[in-house]
Amino acid sequence: MALPETFDESKMLELLVQGDEASFASIFGRYQPKVYGTALGFLKSTAPAEEIVQDVFMKVWLKRAEFGRVKNLEAYLLSMTRHLILDRLKKTAYENNHLKAFTASVPDFIDTTDYLLRNRQCEILLQEAVDGLPPQQKQVYQLAKTAGLSHEEIATEMGISRLTVKKHMAVALHSIRQHLGSHISSYGGALIVWLLSR
């Protein structure tokens, strides 16, 4: 579209370089619709497009001293617009990839707030299951899971054979799984495995 006779681009740029606010306002009024349209076409959303417009013309004003070398203002502004759009799209893609990576690193059943609540409920259920074990099974389980002792160390500590420790541990784990499974089956087997592996 041809520029109106009243718009002297070279004169406007000359005044802009000198810090003339009226010339900047004239340039803004002239090219804002085209910059906005370009941004909207790529970003498909008004708010980001408006931010691109602000960024473009902020750069024009801040770097106004450099505009004495510009030969085609429209082409220059649209090139600047496309670079800013590309930067925004790259940033968005980067953030999305990091969000996906974070989400993928957490089990499917986890929503952070919900998870913390469920985790606490499961800890309570686990303690209930342990408290319900026969004395020797409970002691074996606690020495293994809480104290971190090996089967051999537990056998020495309790004065029983290593095989007996192994049997007590197997029965204890089976009982705990059953107790947890009957209460939190909706949470999925992964959570039970996680609890018992702690």
mmCIF file of C-alpha atoms in Angstrom:
data_model
loop_
_atom_site.group_PDB
_atom_site.id
_atom_site.type_symbol
_atom_site.label_atom_id
_atom_site.label_comp_id
_atom_site.label_asym_id
_atom_site.label_seq_id
_atom_site.Cartn_x
_atom_site.Cartn_y
_atom_site.Cartn_z
ATOM 1 C CA MET A 1 0.000 0.000 0.000
ATOM 2 C CA ALA A 2 1.419 3.411 -1.021
ATOM 3 C CA LEU A 3 2.325 5.876 1.687
ATOM 4 C CA PRO A 4 0.246 9.044 1.783
ATOM 5 C CA GLU A 5 1.925 12.208 0.531
ATOM 6 C CA THR A 6 1.987 13.615 4.076
ATOM 7 C CA PHE A 7 4.174 10.731 5.322
ATOM 8 C CA ASP A 8 7.793 11.448 4.458
ATOM 9 C CA GLU A 9 9.585 8.336 5.675
ATOM 10 C CA SER A 10 13.110 9.684 5.420
ATOM 11 C CA LYS A 11 12.091 12.833 7.282
ATOM 12 C CA MET A 12 10.304 10.807 9.965
ATOM 13 C CA LEU A 13 13.390 8.649 10.454
ATOM 14 C CA GLU A 14 15.607 11.712 10.635
ATOM 15 C CA LEU A 15 13.392 13.200 13.349
ATOM 16 C CA LEU A 16 13.151 9.832 15.147
ATOM 17 C CA VAL A 17 16.940 9.633 15.370
ATOM 18 C CA GLN A 18 16.855 13.049 17.035
ATOM 19 C CA GLY A 19 14.401 11.754 19.648
ATOM 20 C CA ASP A 20 11.312 13.487 18.256
ATOM 21 C CA GLU A 21 8.276 11.912 19.950
ATOM 22 C CA ALA A 22 5.813 13.171 17.334
ATOM 23 C CA SER A 23 7.660 11.317 14.571
ATOM 24 C CA PHE A 24 7.702 8.173 16.709
ATOM 25 C CA ALA A 25 3.926 8.497 17.245
ATOM 26 C CA SER A 26 3.455 8.936 13.519
ATOM 27 C CA ILE A 27 5.545 5.834 12.749
ATOM 28 C CA PHE A 28 3.644 3.872 15.375
ATOM 29 C CA GLY A 29 0.270 4.903 13.980
ATOM 30 C CA ARG A 30 1.410 4.090 10.475
ATOM 31 C CA TYR A 31 2.870 0.625 11.052
ATOM 32 C CA GLN A 32 1.216 -0.700 14.203
ATOM 33 C CA PRO A 33 -1.668 -2.367 12.305
ATOM 34 C CA LYS A 34 0.721 -4.230 10.000
ATOM 35 C CA VAL A 35 2.992 -5.337 12.845
ATOM 36 C CA TYR A 36 -0.028 -6.477 14.854
ATOM 37 C CA GLY A 37 -1.528 -8.318 11.882
ATOM 38 C CA THR A 38 1.736 -10.148 11.234
ATOM 39 C CA ALA A 39 2.074 -11.158 14.874
ATOM 40 C CA LEU A 40 -1.551 -12.261 15.113
ATOM 41 C CA GLY A 41 -1.200 -14.335 11.962
ATOM 42 C CA PHE A 42 1.632 -16.328 13.511
ATOM 43 C CA LEU A 43 0.602 -16.443 17.166
ATOM 44 C CA LYS A 44 -3.185 -16.799 16.701
ATOM 45 C CA SER A 45 -3.845 -14.946 19.939
ATOM 46 C CA THR A 46 -4.445 -11.252 20.595
ATOM 47 C CA ALA A 47 -2.534 -10.881 23.881
ATOM 48 C CA PRO A 48 0.802 -12.271 22.580
ATOM 49 C CA ALA A 49 0.358 -10.282 19.356
ATOM 50 C CA GLU A 50 -0.120 -7.077 21.349
ATOM 51 C CA GLU A 51 3.007 -7.879 23.352
ATOM 52 C CA ILE A 52 4.965 -8.264 20.119
ATOM 53 C CA VAL A 53 3.732 -4.825 19.010
ATOM 54 C CA GLN A 54 4.896 -3.332 22.294
ATOM 55 C CA ASP A 55 8.266 -5.064 22.004
ATOM 56 C CA VAL A 56 8.796 -3.903 18.414
ATOM 57 C CA PHE A 57 8.051 -0.255 19.061
ATOM 58 C CA MET A 58 9.887 -0.265 22.373
ATOM 59 C CA LYS A 59 12.964 -1.398 20.446
ATOM 60 C CA VAL A 60 12.333 1.298 17.823
ATOM 61 C CA TRP A 61 12.379 3.989 20.483
ATOM 62 C CA LEU A 62 15.280 2.592 22.491
ATOM 63 C CA LYS A 63 17.412 2.009 19.381
ATOM 64 C CA ARG A 64 16.227 5.113 17.534
ATOM 65 C CA ALA A 65 19.804 6.314 17.022
ATOM 66 C CA GLU A 66 20.375 3.360 14.673
ATOM 67 C CA PHE A 67 17.432 4.166 12.386
ATOM 68 C CA GLY A 68 19.385 6.687 10.345
ATOM 69 C CA ARG A 69 20.727 3.724 8.339
ATOM 70 C CA VAL A 70 17.276 2.198 7.645
ATOM 71 C CA LYS A 71 16.278 2.417 3.965
ATOM 72 C CA ASN A 72 12.895 0.644 4.049
ATOM 73 C CA LEU A 73 11.140 1.158 7.364
ATOM 74 C CA GLU A 74 8.237 -1.211 6.710
ATOM 75 C CA ALA A 75 10.520 -4.074 5.701
ATOM 76 C CA TYR A 76 12.762 -3.375 8.702
ATOM 77 C CA LEU A 77 9.852 -3.375 11.157
ATOM 78 C CA LEU A 78 8.365 -6.563 9.731
ATOM 79 C CA SER A 79 11.750 -8.282 9.877
ATOM 80 C CA MET A 80 12.063 -7.221 13.519
ATOM 81 C CA THR A 81 8.527 -8.503 14.112
ATOM 82 C CA ARG A 82 9.302 -11.912 12.632
ATOM 83 C CA HIS A 83 12.462 -12.245 14.748
ATOM 84 C CA LEU A 84 10.548 -11.439 17.929
ATOM 85 C CA ILE A 85 7.810 -13.908 16.976
ATOM 86 C CA LEU A 86 10.417 -16.602 16.359
ATOM 87 C CA ASP A 87 12.032 -15.884 19.731
ATOM 88 C CA ARG A 88 8.650 -16.162 21.440
ATOM 89 C CA LEU A 89 7.800 -19.426 19.677
ATOM 90 C CA LYS A 90 11.198 -20.887 20.618
ATOM 91 C CA LYS A 91 10.715 -19.836 24.235
ATOM 92 C CA THR A 92 7.220 -21.326 24.313
ATOM 93 C CA ALA A 93 8.461 -24.581 22.809
ATOM 94 C CA TYR A 94 11.331 -24.695 25.324
ATOM 95 C CA GLU A 95 8.972 -24.121 28.258
ATOM 96 C CA ASN A 96 6.510 -26.709 26.935
ATOM 97 C CA ASN A 97 9.267 -29.284 26.514
ATOM 98 C CA HIS A 98 10.463 -28.696 30.064
ATOM 99 C CA LEU A 99 6.905 -28.952 31.356
ATOM 100 C CA LYS A 100 6.429 -32.211 29.470
ATOM 101 C CA ALA A 101 9.731 -33.542 30.771
ATOM 102 C CA PHE A 102 8.774 -32.652 34.340
ATOM 103 C CA THR A 103 5.325 -34.203 33.949
ATOM 104 C CA ALA A 104 6.825 -37.350 32.439
ATOM 105 C CA SER A 105 9.244 -37.669 35.335
ATOM 106 C CA VAL A 106 6.380 -37.928 37.832
ATOM 107 C CA PRO A 107 4.067 -40.973 38.001
ATOM 108 C CA ASP A 108 0.794 -40.660 36.114
ATOM 109 C CA PHE A 109 -1.363 -40.572 39.230
ATOM 110 C CA ILE A 110 0.408 -37.534 40.649
ATOM 111 C CA ASP A 111 -1.160 -34.121 40.770
ATOM 112 C CA THR A 112 1.139 -32.331 43.228
ATOM 113 C CA THR A 113 -1.467 -31.269 45.798
ATOM 114 C CA ASP A 114 -3.482 -34.452 45.437
ATOM 115 C CA TYR A 115 -0.306 -36.516 45.626
ATOM 116 C CA LEU A 116 0.796 -34.969 48.912
ATOM 117 C CA LEU A 117 -2.586 -35.761 50.439
ATOM 118 C CA ARG A 118 -2.597 -39.308 49.100
ATOM 119 C CA ASN A 119 0.979 -39.823 50.171
ATOM 120 C CA ARG A 120 0.113 -38.871 53.744
ATOM 121 C CA GLN A 121 -2.957 -41.145 53.710
ATOM 122 C CA CYS A 122 -0.847 -44.019 52.425
ATOM 123 C CA GLU A 123 1.806 -43.467 55.062
ATOM 124 C CA ILE A 124 -0.940 -43.781 57.697
ATOM 125 C CA LEU A 125 -2.291 -46.953 56.075
ATOM 126 C CA LEU A 126 1.212 -48.407 55.907
ATOM 127 C CA GLN A 127 1.740 -47.753 59.610
ATOM 128 C CA GLU A 128 -1.616 -49.380 60.381
ATOM 129 C CA ALA A 129 -0.597 -52.438 58.364
ATOM 130 C CA VAL A 130 2.754 -52.698 60.175
ATOM 131 C CA ASP A 131 1.115 -52.248 63.586
ATOM 132 C CA GLY A 132 -1.226 -55.129 62.757
ATOM 133 C CA LEU A 133 1.595 -57.604 62.165
ATOM 134 C CA PRO A 134 2.457 -60.321 64.714
ATOM 135 C CA PRO A 135 5.321 -59.171 67.003
ATOM 136 C CA GLN A 136 8.173 -61.036 65.317
ATOM 137 C CA GLN A 137 7.069 -60.094 61.784
ATOM 138 C CA LYS A 138 6.725 -56.486 62.871
ATOM 139 C CA GLN A 139 10.184 -56.462 64.410
ATOM 140 C CA VAL A 140 11.758 -58.036 61.334
ATOM 141 C CA TYR A 141 10.017 -55.533 59.036
ATOM 142 C CA GLN A 142 11.006 -52.517 61.158
ATOM 143 C CA LEU A 143 14.620 -53.630 61.481
ATOM 144 C CA ALA A 144 14.796 -54.052 57.712
ATOM 145 C CA LYS A 145 12.877 -50.954 56.592
ATOM 146 C CA THR A 146 13.490 -48.503 59.413
ATOM 147 C CA ALA A 147 16.907 -49.512 60.716
ATOM 148 C CA GLY A 148 18.123 -50.674 57.307
ATOM 149 C CA LEU A 149 19.591 -53.935 58.598
ATOM 150 C CA SER A 150 20.352 -56.879 56.332
ATOM 151 C CA HIS A 151 18.681 -60.251 56.869
ATOM 152 C CA GLU A 152 21.891 -61.572 58.386
ATOM 153 C CA GLU A 153 22.113 -58.625 60.807
ATOM 154 C CA ILE A 154 18.467 -59.058 61.780
ATOM 155 C CA ALA A 155 19.051 -62.760 62.435
ATOM 156 C CA THR A 156 21.935 -61.878 64.761
ATOM 157 C CA GLU A 157 19.948 -59.121 66.452
ATOM 158 C CA MET A 158 16.900 -61.324 67.096
ATOM 159 C CA GLY A 159 18.738 -64.578 67.711
ATOM 160 C CA ILE A 160 16.948 -66.443 64.909
ATOM 161 C CA SER A 161 18.101 -68.006 61.653
ATOM 162 C CA ARG A 162 18.509 -66.040 58.445
ATOM 163 C CA LEU A 163 15.923 -68.303 56.813
ATOM 164 C CA THR A 164 13.403 -67.466 59.548
ATOM 165 C CA VAL A 165 14.057 -63.768 58.969
ATOM 166 C CA LYS A 166 13.444 -64.240 55.261
ATOM 167 C CA LYS A 167 10.153 -66.066 55.906
ATOM 168 C CA HIS A 168 8.972 -63.443 58.414
ATOM 169 C CA MET A 169 9.791 -60.693 55.933
ATOM 170 C CA ALA A 170 7.961 -62.396 53.066
ATOM 171 C CA VAL A 171 4.835 -62.961 55.165
ATOM 172 C CA ALA A 172 4.970 -59.414 56.545
ATOM 173 C CA LEU A 173 5.218 -57.896 53.073
ATOM 174 C CA HIS A 174 2.360 -60.064 51.843
ATOM 175 C CA SER A 175 0.158 -58.973 54.748
ATOM 176 C CA ILE A 176 1.018 -55.307 54.231
ATOM 177 C CA ARG A 177 0.294 -55.515 50.496
ATOM 178 C CA GLN A 178 -3.078 -57.036 51.199
ATOM 179 C CA HIS A 179 -3.916 -54.359 53.752
ATOM 180 C CA LEU A 180 -2.858 -51.536 51.454
ATOM 181 C CA GLY A 181 -4.464 -53.087 48.407
ATOM 182 C CA SER A 182 -7.841 -53.323 50.096
ATOM 183 C CA HIS A 183 -7.778 -49.616 50.933
ATOM 184 C CA ILE A 184 -5.976 -47.909 48.069
ATOM 185 C CA SER A 185 -6.565 -50.077 45.019
ATOM 186 C CA SER A 186 -7.733 -46.971 43.169
ATOM 187 C CA TYR A 187 -4.253 -45.456 43.513
ATOM 188 C CA GLY A 188 -2.680 -48.163 41.424
ATOM 189 C CA GLY A 189 -0.143 -50.870 42.166
ATOM 190 C CA ALA A 190 2.763 -48.507 41.531
ATOM 191 C CA LEU A 191 2.057 -46.602 44.707
ATOM 192 C CA ILE A 192 1.989 -49.762 46.834
ATOM 193 C CA VAL A 193 5.299 -50.879 45.369
ATOM 194 C CA TRP A 194 6.748 -47.432 46.059
ATOM 195 C CA LEU A 195 5.611 -47.502 49.673
ATOM 196 C CA LEU A 196 7.001 -50.962 50.330
ATOM 197 C CA SER A 197 10.317 -50.123 48.709
ATOM 198 C CA ARG A 198 11.008 -47.170 51.007
#
